[in-house]
PDB file of C-alpha atoms in Angstrom:
ATOM      1  CA  VAL A 101      -0.039   0.020  -0.011  1.00  0.00           C
ATOM      2  CA  GLN A 102       1.165   3.509  -1.108  1.00  0.00           C
ATOM      3  CA  LEU A 103      -0.086   7.021   0.131  1.00  0.00           C
ATOM      4  CA  VAL A 104       1.788   9.521  -1.893  1.00  0.00           C
ATOM      5  CA  GLU A 105       0.817  13.485  -0.870  1.00  0.00           C
ATOM      6  CA  SER A 106       1.532  16.234  -2.504  1.00  0.00           C
ATOM      7  CA  GLY A 107       0.570  20.168  -3.061  1.00  0.00           C
ATOM      8  CA  GLY A 108       2.364  21.362  -0.003  1.00  0.00           C
ATOM      9  CA  GLY A 109       4.539  24.457   0.072  1.00  0.00           C
ATOM     10  CA  LEU A 110       4.968  27.837   1.535  1.00  0.00           C
ATOM     11  CA  VAL A 111       2.231  30.536   1.494  1.00  0.00           C
ATOM     12  CA  GLN A 112       1.307  33.477   2.757  1.00  0.00           C
ATOM     13  CA  PRO A 113      -1.475  34.263   5.457  1.00  0.00           C
ATOM     14  CA  GLY A 114      -4.782  34.241   3.744  1.00  0.00           C
ATOM     15  CA  GLY A 115      -3.599  32.186   0.827  1.00  0.00           C
ATOM     16  CA  SER A 116      -4.510  28.743  -0.324  1.00  0.00           C
ATOM     17  CA  LEU A 117      -3.375  25.526  -1.100  1.00  0.00           C
ATOM     18  CA  ARG A 118      -4.579  22.087  -2.356  1.00  0.00           C
ATOM     19  CA  LEU A 119      -3.102  19.022  -0.832  1.00  0.00           C
ATOM     20  CA  SER A 120      -3.904  15.599  -2.611  1.00  0.00           C
ATOM     21  CA  CYS A 121      -3.212  12.267  -1.731  1.00  0.00           C
ATOM     22  CA  ALA A 122      -2.969   9.321  -4.172  1.00  0.00           C
ATOM     23  CA  ALA A 123      -3.438   5.947  -2.988  1.00  0.00           C
ATOM     24  CA  SER A 124      -2.217   2.625  -4.557  1.00  0.00           C
ATOM     25  CA  GLY A 125      -2.298  -1.244  -3.463  1.00  0.00           C
ATOM     26  CA  LEU A 126      -5.731  -0.878  -1.588  1.00  0.00           C
ATOM     27  CA  THR A 127      -9.544  -0.968  -2.305  1.00  0.00           C
ATOM     28  CA  PHE A 128      -9.679   2.666  -1.883  1.00  0.00           C
ATOM     29  CA  SER A 129     -13.280   2.979  -1.827  1.00  0.00           C
ATOM     30  CA  ASN A 130     -13.379   0.680   1.037  1.00  0.00           C
ATOM     31  CA  TYR A 131     -11.400   3.201   3.407  1.00  0.00           C
ATOM     32  CA  ARG A 132     -12.325   6.086   5.229  1.00  0.00           C
ATOM     33  CA  MET A 133      -9.515   8.697   4.317  1.00  0.00           C
ATOM     34  CA  SER A 134      -8.454  11.391   6.570  1.00  0.00           C
ATOM     35  CA  TRP A 135      -5.968  14.138   6.714  1.00  0.00           C
ATOM     36  CA  TYR A 136      -3.921  14.822  10.039  1.00  0.00           C
ATOM     37  CA  ARG A 137      -1.523  17.336  10.688  1.00  0.00           C
ATOM     38  CA  GLN A 138       1.474  17.598  12.922  1.00  0.00           C
ATOM     39  CA  ALA A 139       3.300  20.976  14.232  1.00  0.00           C
ATOM     40  CA  PRO A 140       7.033  20.972  15.677  1.00  0.00           C
ATOM     41  CA  GLY A 141       6.750  19.913  19.390  1.00  0.00           C
ATOM     42  CA  LYS A 142       2.839  18.999  18.922  1.00  0.00           C
ATOM     43  CA  GLU A 143       0.867  15.797  18.747  1.00  0.00           C
ATOM     44  CA  ARG A 144      -0.508  14.522  15.543  1.00  0.00           C
ATOM     45  CA  GLU A 145      -4.290  15.934  15.323  1.00  0.00           C
ATOM     46  CA  LEU A 146      -6.868  14.818  13.015  1.00  0.00           C
ATOM     47  CA  VAL A 147      -8.056  17.725  10.478  1.00  0.00           C
ATOM     48  CA  ALA A 148     -10.577  16.040   8.590  1.00  0.00           C
ATOM     49  CA  PHE A 149     -12.099  12.882   7.438  1.00  0.00           C
ATOM     50  CA  ILE A 150     -14.348  11.618   4.497  1.00  0.00           C
ATOM     51  CA  THR A 151     -16.273   8.376   4.924  1.00  0.00           C
ATOM     52  CA  SER A 152     -15.655   5.524   2.305  1.00  0.00           C
ATOM     53  CA  ALA A 153     -18.450   6.518  -0.227  1.00  0.00           C
ATOM     54  CA  GLY A 154     -17.852  10.366   0.355  1.00  0.00           C
ATOM     55  CA  SER A 155     -21.295  10.825   2.061  1.00  0.00           C
ATOM     56  CA  SER A 156     -20.096  12.195   5.169  1.00  0.00           C
ATOM     57  CA  THR A 157     -17.204  14.658   6.108  1.00  0.00           C
ATOM     58  CA  ASN A 158     -16.118  15.900   9.598  1.00  0.00           C
ATOM     59  CA  TYR A 159     -13.769  18.661  10.488  1.00  0.00           C
ATOM     60  CA  THR A 160     -11.651  20.007  13.473  1.00  0.00           C
ATOM     61  CA  ASP A 161     -13.104  22.999  14.854  1.00  0.00           C
ATOM     62  CA  SER A 162     -10.064  25.302  14.113  1.00  0.00           C
ATOM     63  CA  VAL A 163     -10.584  24.453  10.229  1.00  0.00           C
ATOM     64  CA  LYS A 164     -14.471  24.424   9.785  1.00  0.00           C
ATOM     65  CA  GLY A 165     -15.347  26.666   6.921  1.00  0.00           C
ATOM     66  CA  ARG A 166     -11.916  27.306   5.793  1.00  0.00           C
ATOM     67  CA  PHE A 167     -10.791  23.744   4.775  1.00  0.00           C
ATOM     68  CA  THR A 168     -12.779  21.036   2.353  1.00  0.00           C
ATOM     69  CA  ILE A 169     -11.877  17.383   2.129  1.00  0.00           C
ATOM     70  CA  SER A 170     -13.266  15.351  -1.094  1.00  0.00           C
ATOM     71  CA  ARG A 171     -12.445  12.352  -2.754  1.00  0.00           C
ATOM     72  CA  ASP A 172     -12.625  10.698  -6.058  1.00  0.00           C
ATOM     73  CA  ASN A 173     -12.948   7.058  -5.747  1.00  0.00           C
ATOM     74  CA  ALA A 174     -12.477   6.318  -9.760  1.00  0.00           C
ATOM     75  CA  ARG A 175      -9.017   7.843  -9.539  1.00  0.00           C
ATOM     76  CA  ASN A 176      -8.108   6.616  -6.084  1.00  0.00           C
ATOM     77  CA  THR A 177      -7.450  10.111  -4.530  1.00  0.00           C
ATOM     78  CA  VAL A 178      -8.460  12.325  -1.837  1.00  0.00           C
ATOM     79  CA  SER A 179      -7.714  16.068  -1.668  1.00  0.00           C
ATOM     80  CA  LEU A 180      -7.811  19.015   0.849  1.00  0.00           C
ATOM     81  CA  GLN A 181      -8.497  22.275  -0.239  1.00  0.00           C
ATOM     82  CA  MET A 182      -7.202  24.857   2.513  1.00  0.00           C
ATOM     83  CA  ASN A 183      -8.321  28.328   2.105  1.00  0.00           C
ATOM     84  CA  SER A 184      -7.504  31.327   4.584  1.00  0.00           C
ATOM     85  CA  LEU A 185      -4.622  29.781   5.549  1.00  0.00           C
ATOM     86  CA  LYS A 186      -3.088  30.928   8.872  1.00  0.00           C
ATOM     87  CA  PRO A 187       0.330  30.917  10.567  1.00  0.00           C
ATOM     88  CA  GLU A 188      -1.141  28.087  12.867  1.00  0.00           C
ATOM     89  CA  ASP A 189      -1.829  25.956  10.096  1.00  0.00           C
ATOM     90  CA  THR A 190       1.883  25.300   9.354  1.00  0.00           C
ATOM     91  CA  ALA A 191       2.645  21.602   9.942  1.00  0.00           C
ATOM     92  CA  MET A 192       3.394  18.399   8.312  1.00  0.00           C
ATOM     93  CA  TYR A 193       0.100  17.072   6.884  1.00  0.00           C
ATOM     94  CA  TYR A 194      -0.338  13.212   6.507  1.00  0.00           C
ATOM     95  CA  CYS A 195      -3.118  11.413   4.623  1.00  0.00           C
ATOM     96  CA  ASN A 196      -4.191   8.247   6.209  1.00  0.00           C
ATOM     97  CA  ALA A 197      -6.216   5.340   4.985  1.00  0.00           C
ATOM     98  CA  TRP A 198      -8.627   3.478   7.668  1.00  0.00           C
ATOM     99  CA  ARG A 199     -11.044   0.604   7.774  1.00  0.00           C
ATOM    100  CA  LYS A 200     -12.451  -2.116   9.867  1.00  0.00           C
ATOM    101  CA  TRP A 201     -11.184  -5.544   9.131  1.00  0.00           C
ATOM    102  CA  LEU A 202     -11.624  -8.721  10.907  1.00  0.00           C
ATOM    103  CA  GLY A 203     -12.366  -7.616  14.233  1.00  0.00           C
ATOM    104  CA  GLY A 204      -9.549  -4.943  14.053  1.00  0.00           C
ATOM    105  CA  SER A 205      -8.429  -2.124  11.716  1.00  0.00           C
ATOM    106  CA  LEU A 206      -6.118  -1.481   8.803  1.00  0.00           C
ATOM    107  CA  ASP A 207      -4.559   1.559   8.941  1.00  0.00           C
ATOM    108  CA  TYR A 208      -1.946   3.246   6.221  1.00  0.00           C
ATOM    109  CA  TRP A 209      -0.138   6.399   6.035  1.00  0.00           C
ATOM    110  CA  GLY A 210       1.521   8.763   3.963  1.00  0.00           C
ATOM    111  CA  GLN A 211       5.271  10.274   4.194  1.00  0.00           C
ATOM    112  CA  GLY A 212       3.766  13.689   4.802  1.00  0.00           C
ATOM    113  CA  THR A 213       3.925  16.875   2.817  1.00  0.00           C
ATOM    114  CA  GLN A 214       4.879  20.310   4.662  1.00  0.00           C
ATOM    115  CA  VAL A 215       2.853  23.341   4.646  1.00  0.00           C
ATOM    116  CA  THR A 216       4.335  26.495   5.752  1.00  0.00           C
ATOM    117  CA  VAL A 217       2.047  29.611   6.543  1.00  0.00           C
ATOM    118  CA  SER A 218       4.316  32.993   6.767  1.00  0.00           C
ATOM    119  CA  SER A 219       4.702  36.291   5.321  1.00  0.00           C
TER     120      SER A 219
END
């Protein structure tokens, strides 16, 4: 299984970025997909997730109204549109795939893409 993130970079406050995650080696449409982030010295936190069919999404309070998660099950991709970025959004962003499996779960991570919001 591979999850490959892209789209990170340096952006000014108030700007936008679109992160993408390309998945391979799994039945993508069976997995809930999430974006997490981890800032230096802080714990990894869940930013947003989208259910396997894309019918439901959920966001952490600090990004509601600014970030939008979406998926394309035909292309095995999940995206995170980030608008009105703030310096506190600076972090490494990780793509995650999760599903229940045989009484437990399967959990996969990408390598991360850096987002830096600074003037």
